[in-house]
Amino acid sequence: GQQVMQIPQYQHVQEGEDFTTYCNSSTTLSNIQWYKQRPGGHPVFLIQLVKSGEVKKQKRLTFQFGEAKKNSSLHITATQTTDVGTYFCAGSGRGTDKLIFGTGTRLQVFP
Amino acid sequence: DGGITQSPKYLFRKEGQNVTLSCEQNLNHDAMYWYRQDPGQGLRLIYYSQIVNDFQKGDIAEGYSVSREKKESFPLTVTSAQKNPTAFYLCASSIGLRGMNTEAFFGQGTRLTVV
């Protein structure tokens, strides 16, 4: 079945450093979504990418969807303590609503 | 307020008992999902439903059952056959355009502890 892996599993950074998490799917995705889950909370939608090679920015966050639509990345510039949490990618294949989540990357930011 | 509601927030059950977790949404969404999250782990799909009266198994459906008799409701039963039921359970819904997922909205989750 479809598998979505993320690396790294954990990342500890000093406030102000950059952070990147990578997402890789075993199958081609129709689109990719990114979510953030704060400790003790539930996942909250950040963004969706649909087109091959698409790049979107949200303030300090940059999201990219690979040309083959099998991988994606999230880059945070100059991390802040408010960025702490676990970041998940999620996607589904064509013609289905089956939404599979990646394994997640937990980000810790030290002040 | 529009949203997705899970209840209860915390649930304790004895081993061998079935337990049903509630999930209700008033967003008029067609698609609904149940995920399981273990400490420090990702979200694993248990069951999903693309439309009322229809549902599909996810990756870890064994020991669980669902129903989708109403568009707004998607209850999950954790049966005694589930070997490791203690976990955080998350319900989600989305508009559900076939082949083009849209933003999924999550409930607050139910933390189930089986003793």
Coordinates of N, CA and C in Angstrom, one line a residue:
Chain A
G1 N 0.8 -1.2 0.0 CA 0.0 0.0 0.0 C 0.8 1.3 0.0
Q2 N 0.2 2.4 -0.1 CA 0.9 3.7 -0.2 C 1.5 4.0 1.1
Q3 N 2.8 4.4 1.1 CA 3.5 4.8 2.3 C 4.1 6.2 2.1
V4 N 4.1 7.0 3.2 CA 4.6 8.3 3.1 C 5.6 8.5 4.3
M5 N 6.8 8.7 3.9 CA 7.9 8.8 4.9 C 8.4 10.2 5.0
Q6 N 8.8 10.6 6.2 CA 9.3 12.0 6.4 C 10.7 11.9 7.1
I7 N 11.6 12.7 6.7 CA 12.9 12.9 7.4 C 13.2 14.3 7.6
P8 N 13.8 14.6 8.7 CA 14.2 13.7 9.8 C 13.0 13.5 10.7
Q9 N 13.2 12.5 11.7 CA 12.1 12.2 12.6 C 12.0 13.4 13.7
Y10 N 13.2 13.8 14.1 CA 13.3 14.9 15.1 C 14.3 15.9 14.6
Q11 N 14.1 17.2 15.0 CA 15.1 18.2 14.7 C 15.0 19.2 15.9
H12 N 16.2 19.4 16.4 CA 16.3 20.5 17.5 C 17.2 21.6 16.9
V13 N 16.7 22.8 17.0 CA 17.4 24.0 16.4 C 17.4 25.1 17.4
Q14 N 18.4 26.0 17.2 CA 18.4 27.2 18.0 C 17.5 28.2 17.3
E15 N 16.9 29.0 18.1 CA 16.0 30.0 17.6 C 16.8 30.9 16.6
G16 N 16.2 31.1 15.4 CA 16.9 31.9 14.4 C 17.5 31.0 13.3
E17 N 17.7 29.7 13.6 CA 18.2 28.8 12.6 C 17.1 28.4 11.6
D18 N 17.5 27.9 10.4 CA 16.5 27.4 9.5 C 16.2 25.9 9.8
F19 N 15.1 25.4 9.2 CA 14.6 24.1 9.4 C 14.0 23.6 8.1
T20 N 14.3 22.3 7.8 CA 13.6 21.7 6.6 C 13.2 20.3 6.9
T21 N 12.0 19.9 6.5 CA 11.5 18.5 6.6 C 11.2 18.0 5.2
Y22 N 11.5 16.8 4.9 CA 11.3 16.2 3.6 C 10.3 15.1 3.7
C23 N 9.4 15.0 2.6 CA 8.4 14.0 2.6 C 8.5 13.2 1.3
N24 N 8.4 11.9 1.4 CA 8.6 11.0 0.2 C 7.5 10.0 0.2
S25 N 6.8 9.9 -0.9 CA 5.7 9.0 -1.1 C 6.1 7.8 -2.0
S26 N 5.6 6.6 -1.7 CA 5.9 5.5 -2.5 C 5.1 5.5 -3.8
T27 N 4.1 6.3 -3.9 CA 3.3 6.4 -5.1 C 3.1 7.8 -5.5
T28 N 2.7 8.1 -6.7 CA 2.4 9.4 -7.2 C 1.2 10.0 -6.5
L29 N 1.2 11.2 -6.1 CA 0.1 11.8 -5.3 C -0.6 12.8 -6.2
S30 N -1.9 12.9 -6.0 CA -2.7 13.9 -6.7 C -2.5 15.3 -6.2
N31 N -2.2 15.4 -4.9 CA -1.8 16.6 -4.3 C -1.1 16.3 -2.9
I32 N -0.5 17.3 -2.3 CA 0.1 17.1 -1.0 C -0.4 18.2 -0.1
Q33 N -0.6 17.9 1.1 CA -1.0 18.8 2.1 C 0.0 18.8 3.3
W34 N 0.1 19.9 4.0 CA 1.0 20.0 5.2 C 0.1 20.4 6.4
Y35 N 0.4 19.8 7.5 CA -0.3 20.1 8.7 C 0.8 20.3 9.9
K36 N 0.3 21.1 10.9 CA 1.1 21.3 12.1 C 0.3 20.8 13.3
Q37 N 1.0 20.1 14.1 CA 0.3 19.6 15.4 C 1.2 20.1 16.6
R38 N 0.6 21.0 17.4 CA 1.2 21.4 18.6 C 1.2 20.3 19.6
P39 N 2.1 20.3 20.6 CA 2.1 19.3 21.6 C 0.7 19.3 22.3
G40 N 0.1 18.1 22.4 CA -1.2 18.0 23.1 C -2.4 18.4 22.2
G41 N -2.1 18.8 21.0 CA -3.2 19.3 20.1 C -3.5 18.4 19.0
H42 N -4.3 18.9 18.1 CA -4.7 18.1 16.9 C -4.1 18.8 15.7
P43 N -3.9 18.0 14.6 CA -3.3 18.6 13.4 C -4.1 19.7 12.8
V44 N -3.4 20.8 12.4 CA -4.1 21.9 11.8 C -3.5 22.1 10.4
F45 N -4.4 22.3 9.4 CA -4.0 22.4 8.0 C -3.2 23.7 7.8
L46 N -2.1 23.5 7.0 CA -1.3 24.7 6.7 C -1.5 25.1 5.2
I47 N -1.3 24.1 4.3 CA -1.4 24.5 2.9 C -1.6 23.2 2.1
Q48 N -2.0 23.4 0.8 CA -2.1 22.3 -0.2 C -1.4 22.7 -1.4
L49 N -0.7 21.8 -2.0 CA 0.0 21.9 -3.3 C -0.6 20.9 -4.3
V50 N -0.8 21.4 -5.5 CA -1.5 20.5 -6.5 C -0.6 20.2 -7.7
K51 N 0.1 21.3 -8.2 CA 0.8 21.2 -9.4 C 2.2 20.6 -9.3
S52 N 2.7 19.9 -10.2 CA 4.0 19.4 -10.3 C 5.0 20.6 -10.2
G53 N 6.0 20.5 -9.3 CA 7.0 21.6 -9.2 C 6.5 22.9 -8.5
E54 N 5.3 22.8 -8.0 CA 4.7 24.0 -7.3 C 5.5 24.4 -6.1
V55 N 5.6 25.8 -5.9 CA 6.2 26.3 -4.7 C 5.3 27.4 -4.2
K56 N 5.0 27.3 -2.9 CA 4.2 28.3 -2.2 C 4.9 28.8 -0.9
K57 N 4.6 30.0 -0.6 CA 5.2 30.6 0.6 C 4.1 31.2 1.5
Q58 N 4.4 31.0 2.8 CA 3.5 31.6 3.8 C 4.5 32.2 4.8
K59 N 4.7 33.5 4.7 CA 5.6 34.2 5.6 C 7.0 33.5 5.6
R60 N 7.4 32.9 6.7 CA 8.7 32.3 6.8 C 8.7 30.8 6.3
L61 N 7.5 30.3 5.9 CA 7.4 28.9 5.5 C 7.4 28.8 4.0
T62 N 8.2 27.9 3.4 CA 8.2 27.7 2.0 C 7.9 26.2 1.7
F63 N 6.9 25.9 0.9 CA 6.5 24.6 0.6 C 6.8 24.3 -0.9
Q64 N 7.2 23.0 -1.1 CA 7.5 22.7 -2.5 C 7.0 21.3 -2.8
F65 N 6.5 21.1 -4.0 CA 6.0 19.8 -4.5 C 6.9 19.4 -5.6
G66 N 7.4 18.2 -5.5 CA 8.3 17.7 -6.5 C 7.7 17.5 -7.9
E67 N 8.6 17.5 -8.9 CA 8.2 17.4 -10.3 C 7.5 16.1 -10.6
A68 N 7.9 15.0 -9.9 CA 7.2 13.7 -10.1 C 6.0 13.5 -9.2
K69 N 5.7 14.5 -8.4 CA 4.6 14.5 -7.5 C 4.7 13.3 -6.5
K70 N 5.9 13.0 -6.1 CA 6.1 11.9 -5.2 C 6.9 12.4 -3.9
N71 N 7.3 13.7 -4.0 CA 8.0 14.2 -2.8 C 7.7 15.7 -2.6
S72 N 8.0 16.1 -1.4 CA 7.6 17.5 -1.0 C 8.6 17.9 0.1
S73 N 8.7 19.2 0.3 CA 9.5 19.7 1.4 C 8.8 21.0 2.0
L74 N 9.2 21.2 3.3 CA 8.7 22.4 4.0 C 10.0 23.0 4.6
H75 N 10.2 24.2 4.3 CA 11.4 24.9 4.9 C 10.9 26.1 5.7
I76 N 11.4 26.2 6.9 CA 11.1 27.4 7.8 C 12.4 28.2 7.9
T77 N 12.3 29.5 7.6 CA 13.4 30.4 7.7 C 13.4 31.1 9.1
A78 N 14.6 31.1 9.7 CA 14.7 31.8 11.0 C 13.6 31.4 12.0
T79 N 13.7 30.2 12.5 CA 12.7 29.6 13.3 C 12.5 30.4 14.6
Q80 N 11.3 30.3 15.1 CA 10.9 31.0 16.3 C 10.3 29.9 17.3
T81 N 10.2 30.2 18.5 CA 9.7 29.2 19.5 C 8.3 28.9 19.2
T82 N 7.6 29.7 18.5 CA 6.2 29.4 18.2 C 6.1 28.4 17.1
D83 N 7.2 28.0 16.4 CA 7.2 27.0 15.4 C 7.3 25.6 16.0
V84 N 7.4 25.5 17.3 CA 7.5 24.2 17.9 C 6.3 23.3 17.6
G85 N 6.5 22.1 17.3 CA 5.4 21.2 17.0 C 5.9 20.0 16.1
T86 N 4.9 19.2 15.6 CA 5.2 18.2 14.7 C 4.5 18.5 13.4
Y87 N 5.3 18.5 12.3 CA 4.9 18.8 11.0 C 4.6 17.5 10.2
F88 N 3.4 17.4 9.6 CA 3.1 16.2 8.8 C 2.8 16.6 7.4
C89 N 3.2 15.8 6.5 CA 2.7 15.9 5.1 C 1.6 14.9 5.0
A90 N 0.7 15.1 4.0 CA -0.4 14.1 3.8 C -0.8 14.1 2.3
G91 N -1.1 13.0 1.8 CA -1.5 13.0 0.4 C -2.4 11.8 0.0
S92 N -2.9 11.8 -1.2 CA -3.7 10.7 -1.6 C -3.5 10.5 -3.1
G93 N -3.8 9.3 -3.5 CA -3.6 9.0 -4.9 C -4.8 9.5 -5.8
R94 N -4.7 9.3 -7.1 CA -5.8 9.8 -7.9 C -7.1 9.0 -7.7
G95 N -8.2 9.8 -7.7 CA -9.5 9.1 -7.7 C -9.9 8.6 -6.3
T96 N -9.2 9.0 -5.3 CA -9.6 8.5 -4.0 C -9.5 9.6 -2.9
D97 N -10.3 9.5 -1.9 CA -10.2 10.5 -0.8 C -9.3 9.9 0.4
K98 N -8.7 8.7 0.1 CA -7.9 8.1 1.2 C -6.7 8.9 1.4
L99 N -6.7 9.6 2.6 CA -5.7 10.6 2.9 C -4.7 9.9 3.9
I100 N -3.5 9.7 3.4 CA -2.4 9.1 4.1 C -1.4 10.1 4.7
F101 N -1.1 10.1 5.9 CA -0.2 11.0 6.6 C 1.2 10.4 6.6
G102 N 2.1 11.4 6.5 CA 3.5 11.0 6.7 C 3.8 10.7 8.1
T103 N 5.0 10.3 8.4 CA 5.4 9.9 9.7 C 5.7 11.1 10.6
G104 N 5.8 12.2 10.1 CA 6.0 13.5 10.9 C 7.4 13.8 11.2
T105 N 7.7 15.1 11.4 CA 8.9 15.6 11.9 C 8.7 16.5 13.1
R106 N 9.2 16.1 14.2 CA 9.0 16.9 15.4 C 10.1 18.0 15.5
L107 N 9.7 19.2 15.6 CA 10.6 20.3 15.7 C 10.6 20.9 17.1
Q108 N 11.8 21.0 17.6 CA 12.0 21.7 18.9 C 12.9 22.9 18.7
V109 N 12.5 24.1 19.2 CA 13.3 25.3 19.0 C 13.7 25.8 20.4
F110 N 15.0 25.9 20.5 CA 15.6 26.4 21.8 C 15.8 27.9 21.7
P111 N 15.4 28.7 22.7 CA 15.5 30.2 22.7 C 17.0 30.6 22.9
Chain B
D1 N -21.5 27.3 16.0 CA -20.2 27.3 15.4 C -20.1 26.0 14.5
G2 N -19.5 26.2 13.4 CA -19.2 25.0 12.5 C -18.0 24.3 13.0
G3 N -18.0 23.0 12.9 CA -16.8 22.2 13.3 C -17.0 20.8 13.4
I4 N -16.0 20.1 13.9 CA -16.1 18.7 14.1 C -15.9 18.4 15.6
T5 N -16.7 17.6 16.2 CA -16.7 17.3 17.6 C -16.5 15.9 17.9
Q6 N -15.5 15.6 18.8 CA -15.3 14.3 19.2 C -15.6 14.2 20.7
S7 N -16.2 13.1 21.1 CA -16.5 12.9 22.5 C -16.4 11.5 22.9
P8 N -16.0 11.2 24.2 CA -15.5 12.1 25.1 C -14.0 12.5 24.8
K9 N -13.4 13.4 25.6 CA -12.0 13.7 25.4 C -11.1 12.6 26.0
Y10 N -11.5 12.1 27.2 CA -10.8 11.0 27.8 C -11.8 9.9 28.0
L11 N -11.3 8.6 27.8 CA -12.1 7.5 28.0 C -11.3 6.3 28.6
F12 N -11.9 5.7 29.6 CA -11.2 4.6 30.2 C -12.1 3.4 30.1
R13 N -11.5 2.3 29.7 CA -12.3 1.0 29.6 C -11.5 -0.2 30.1
K14 N -12.2 -1.2 30.5 CA -11.6 -2.4 31.0 C -11.3 -3.2 29.7
E15 N -10.2 -4.0 29.8 CA -9.8 -4.9 28.7 C -11.0 -5.9 28.5
G16 N -11.2 -6.1 27.2 CA -12.3 -7.0 26.8 C -13.6 -6.4 26.5
Q17 N -13.7 -5.1 26.8 CA -15.0 -4.4 26.5 C -14.9 -3.6 25.2
N18 N -16.0 -3.6 24.5 CA -16.1 -2.8 23.3 C -16.4 -1.3 23.7
V19 N -15.9 -0.4 22.9 CA -16.1 1.0 23.3 C -16.3 1.8 22.0
T20 N -17.3 2.7 22.0 CA -17.6 3.5 20.8 C -17.2 5.0 21.0
L21 N -16.4 5.5 20.0 CA -16.0 6.9 20.1 C -16.9 7.7 19.1
S22 N -17.3 8.8 19.6 CA -18.3 9.6 18.8 C -17.5 10.7 17.9
C23 N -18.0 10.9 16.7 CA -17.5 12.0 15.8 C -18.6 12.6 15.1
E24 N -18.9 13.9 15.3 CA -20.0 14.6 14.6 C -19.4 15.8 13.9
Q25 N -19.9 16.1 12.7 CA -19.5 17.3 12.0 C -20.7 18.0 11.4
N26 N -20.7 19.4 11.5 CA -21.8 20.1 10.9 C -21.3 21.0 9.8
L27 N -20.2 20.5 9.1 CA -19.6 21.2 8.0 C -20.1 20.8 6.7
N28 N -21.1 19.9 6.7 CA -21.7 19.4 5.4 C -20.6 18.7 4.5
H29 N -19.6 18.1 5.2 CA -18.6 17.4 4.5 C -19.0 16.0 4.1
D30 N -18.6 15.5 2.9 CA -18.8 14.2 2.5 C -17.8 13.2 3.1
A31 N -16.6 13.5 3.1 CA -15.5 12.6 3.6 C -15.3 12.7 5.0
M32 N -15.1 11.5 5.7 CA -14.7 11.5 7.1 C -13.7 10.4 7.3
Y33 N -12.9 10.6 8.3 CA -11.7 9.7 8.6 C -11.5 9.5 10.1
W34 N -11.0 8.3 10.4 CA -10.5 8.0 11.7 C -9.0 7.6 11.6
Y35 N -8.2 8.3 12.5 CA -6.8 8.0 12.6 C -6.5 7.6 14.0
R36 N -5.4 6.9 14.1 CA -4.9 6.5 15.5 C -3.5 7.1 15.6
Q37 N -3.2 7.7 16.7 CA -1.9 8.2 16.9 C -1.3 7.7 18.3
D38 N -0.2 7.0 18.2 CA 0.5 6.5 19.4 C 1.6 7.5 19.8
P39 N 2.0 7.6 21.0 CA 3.0 8.6 21.5 C 4.2 8.7 20.6
G40 N 4.5 9.9 20.2 CA 5.6 10.1 19.3 C 5.5 9.6 17.9
Q41 N 4.3 9.2 17.5 CA 4.1 8.5 16.2 C 3.3 9.4 15.3
G42 N 3.2 9.0 14.1 CA 2.4 9.7 13.1 C 1.0 9.2 13.2
L43 N 0.2 9.7 12.2 CA -1.2 9.3 12.2 C -1.4 8.1 11.2
R44 N -2.1 7.1 11.7 CA -2.3 5.9 10.9 C -3.8 5.8 10.7
L45 N -4.2 5.6 9.4 CA -5.6 5.6 9.0 C -6.3 4.3 9.3
I46 N -7.4 4.4 10.1 CA -8.1 3.2 10.5 C -9.2 2.9 9.5
Y47 N -10.1 3.9 9.3 CA -11.2 3.8 8.3 C -11.5 5.1 7.7
Y48 N -12.0 5.1 6.5 CA -12.5 6.4 6.0 C -13.8 6.2 5.2
S49 N -14.5 7.3 5.0 CA -15.8 7.2 4.3 C -15.9 8.4 3.3
Q50 N -16.1 8.1 2.1 CA -16.2 9.1 1.1 C -17.6 9.7 0.9
I51 N -18.6 8.9 1.4 CA -20.0 9.3 1.3 C -20.8 8.5 2.2
V52 N -22.0 9.0 2.5 CA -22.9 8.3 3.5 C -23.2 6.9 3.0
N53 N -23.3 6.0 4.0 CA -23.6 4.6 3.7 C -22.4 3.8 3.0
D54 N -21.3 4.4 3.0 CA -20.1 3.8 2.4 C -18.9 4.1 3.2
F55 N -18.0 3.1 3.4 CA -16.8 3.3 4.1 C -15.8 2.3 3.6
Q56 N -14.5 2.6 3.8 CA -13.4 1.7 3.4 C -12.4 1.5 4.5
K57 N -11.7 0.4 4.5 CA -10.7 0.1 5.4 C -9.5 0.9 5.1
G58 N -8.8 1.4 6.2 CA -7.5 2.0 6.1 C -6.4 1.0 6.3
D59 N -5.3 1.5 6.8 CA -4.1 0.6 6.9 C -4.2 -0.3 8.2
I60 N -5.0 0.1 9.2 CA -4.9 -0.6 10.4 C -6.4 -0.9 10.9
A61 N -7.2 -1.4 10.1 CA -8.7 -1.6 10.4 C -9.0 -2.8 11.3
E62 N -8.1 -3.7 11.5 CA -8.3 -4.9 12.3 C -8.6 -4.5 13.7
G63 N -9.8 -5.0 14.2 CA -10.2 -4.8 15.6 C -11.0 -3.5 15.8
Y64 N -11.4 -2.9 14.6 CA -12.2 -1.7 14.7 C -13.4 -1.9 13.7
S65 N -14.5 -1.1 14.0 CA -15.6 -1.1 13.1 C -16.2 0.3 13.1
V66 N -16.8 0.7 12.0 CA -17.4 2.0 11.8 C -18.8 1.8 11.2
S67 N -19.6 3.0 11.2 CA -20.8 3.0 10.4 C -20.9 4.5 9.9
R68 N -21.7 4.6 8.8 CA -21.9 6.0 8.3 C -23.3 6.1 7.8
E69 N -24.2 6.0 8.8 CA -25.7 6.1 8.5 C -26.1 7.5 8.2
K70 N -25.4 8.5 8.8 CA -25.8 9.9 8.5 C -24.6 10.6 8.1
K71 N -24.7 11.6 7.3 CA -23.6 12.4 6.7 C -22.8 13.0 7.8
E72 N -23.4 13.5 8.9 CA -22.7 14.2 9.9 C -22.0 13.4 11.0
S73 N -22.3 12.0 10.9 CA -21.8 11.2 12.0 C -21.0 10.0 11.5
F74 N -19.9 9.7 12.2 CA -19.0 8.6 11.8 C -18.4 8.0 13.0
P75 N -19.2 7.2 13.8 CA -18.7 6.6 15.1 C -17.7 5.5 14.8
L76 N -16.8 5.3 15.7 CA -15.8 4.3 15.6 C -15.9 3.4 16.9
T77 N -16.0 2.1 16.6 CA -16.1 1.1 17.7 C -14.8 0.4 17.8
V78 N -14.2 0.4 19.0 CA -12.9 -0.3 19.3 C -13.4 -1.6 19.9
T79 N -13.2 -2.7 19.2 CA -13.7 -4.0 19.7 C -12.6 -4.6 20.6
S80 N -13.0 -5.7 21.3 CA -12.1 -6.4 22.2 C -11.1 -7.2 21.3
A81 N -11.3 -7.3 20.0 CA -10.3 -7.9 19.2 C -9.1 -7.1 18.9
Q82 N -9.2 -5.8 19.2 CA -8.0 -4.9 19.0 C -7.0 -5.1 20.1
K83 N -5.8 -5.6 19.7 CA -4.9 -6.0 20.7 C -4.2 -4.9 21.6
N84 N -4.1 -3.8 21.0 CA -3.5 -2.6 21.7 C -4.3 -1.4 21.5
P85 N -5.4 -1.3 22.2 CA -6.4 -0.2 21.9 C -6.0 1.2 22.5
T86 N -5.1 1.2 23.5 CA -4.8 2.4 24.2 C -4.0 3.3 23.2
A87 N -4.6 4.5 22.9 CA -4.0 5.4 21.9 C -4.9 6.7 21.9
F88 N -4.4 7.6 21.1 CA -5.1 8.9 20.9 C -5.8 8.8 19.5
Y89 N -7.1 8.9 19.5 CA -7.9 8.7 18.3 C -8.4 10.1 17.8
L90 N -8.1 10.3 16.5 CA -8.5 11.6 15.8 C -9.5 11.3 14.7
C91 N -10.5 12.1 14.7 CA -11.5 12.1 13.6 C -11.3 13.3 12.8
A92 N -11.5 13.2 11.5 CA -11.4 14.3 10.6 C -12.4 14.3 9.5
S93 N -12.7 15.4 8.9 CA -13.6 15.5 7.8 C -13.1 16.4 6.7
S94 N -13.5 16.2 5.5 CA -13.2 17.2 4.4 C -14.3 17.2 3.4
I95 N -14.3 18.2 2.5 CA -15.3 18.3 1.5 C -15.4 17.0 0.7
G96 N -14.2 16.5 0.4 CA -14.3 15.2 -0.3 C -14.6 15.2 -1.8
L97 N -13.8 15.9 -2.5 CA -13.9 15.9 -4.0 C -13.1 14.6 -4.5
R98 N -13.8 13.7 -5.1 CA -13.1 12.5 -5.5 C -11.8 12.8 -6.3
G99 N -10.7 12.3 -5.8 CA -9.5 12.4 -6.5 C -8.8 13.7 -6.2
M100 N -9.3 14.6 -5.4 CA -8.7 15.9 -5.1 C -9.1 16.2 -3.7
N101 N -8.2 15.7 -2.8 CA -8.5 16.0 -1.4 C -8.4 17.5 -1.1
T102 N -9.3 17.9 -0.2 CA -9.2 19.3 0.3 C -8.9 19.3 1.8
E103 N -8.7 20.4 2.3 CA -8.3 20.6 3.7 C -9.1 19.7 4.6
A104 N -8.4 19.0 5.5 CA -9.1 18.1 6.5 C -9.2 18.9 7.8
F105 N -10.3 18.8 8.4 CA -10.5 19.5 9.7 C -10.6 18.4 10.8
F106 N -9.8 18.6 11.8 CA -9.8 17.6 12.9 C -10.6 17.9 14.1
G107 N -11.1 16.9 14.8 CA -11.6 17.1 16.1 C -10.5 17.2 17.1
Q108 N -10.9 17.4 18.4 CA -9.9 17.5 19.4 C -9.3 16.2 19.9
G109 N -9.9 15.1 19.4 CA -9.3 13.8 19.7 C -9.9 13.2 21.0
T110 N -9.9 11.9 21.0 CA -10.3 11.1 22.2 C -9.1 10.3 22.7
R111 N -8.7 10.4 23.9 CA -7.6 9.6 24.4 C -8.2 8.4 25.2
L112 N -8.0 7.3 24.6 CA -8.6 6.0 25.1 C -7.5 5.3 25.9
T113 N -7.8 4.9 27.1 CA -6.9 4.1 27.9 C -7.7 2.8 28.3
V114 N -7.1 1.7 28.0 CA -7.7 0.4 28.4 C -6.9 -0.2 29.5
V115 N -7.5 -0.6 30.5 CA -6.8 -1.1 31.7 C -7.2 -2.6 32.0

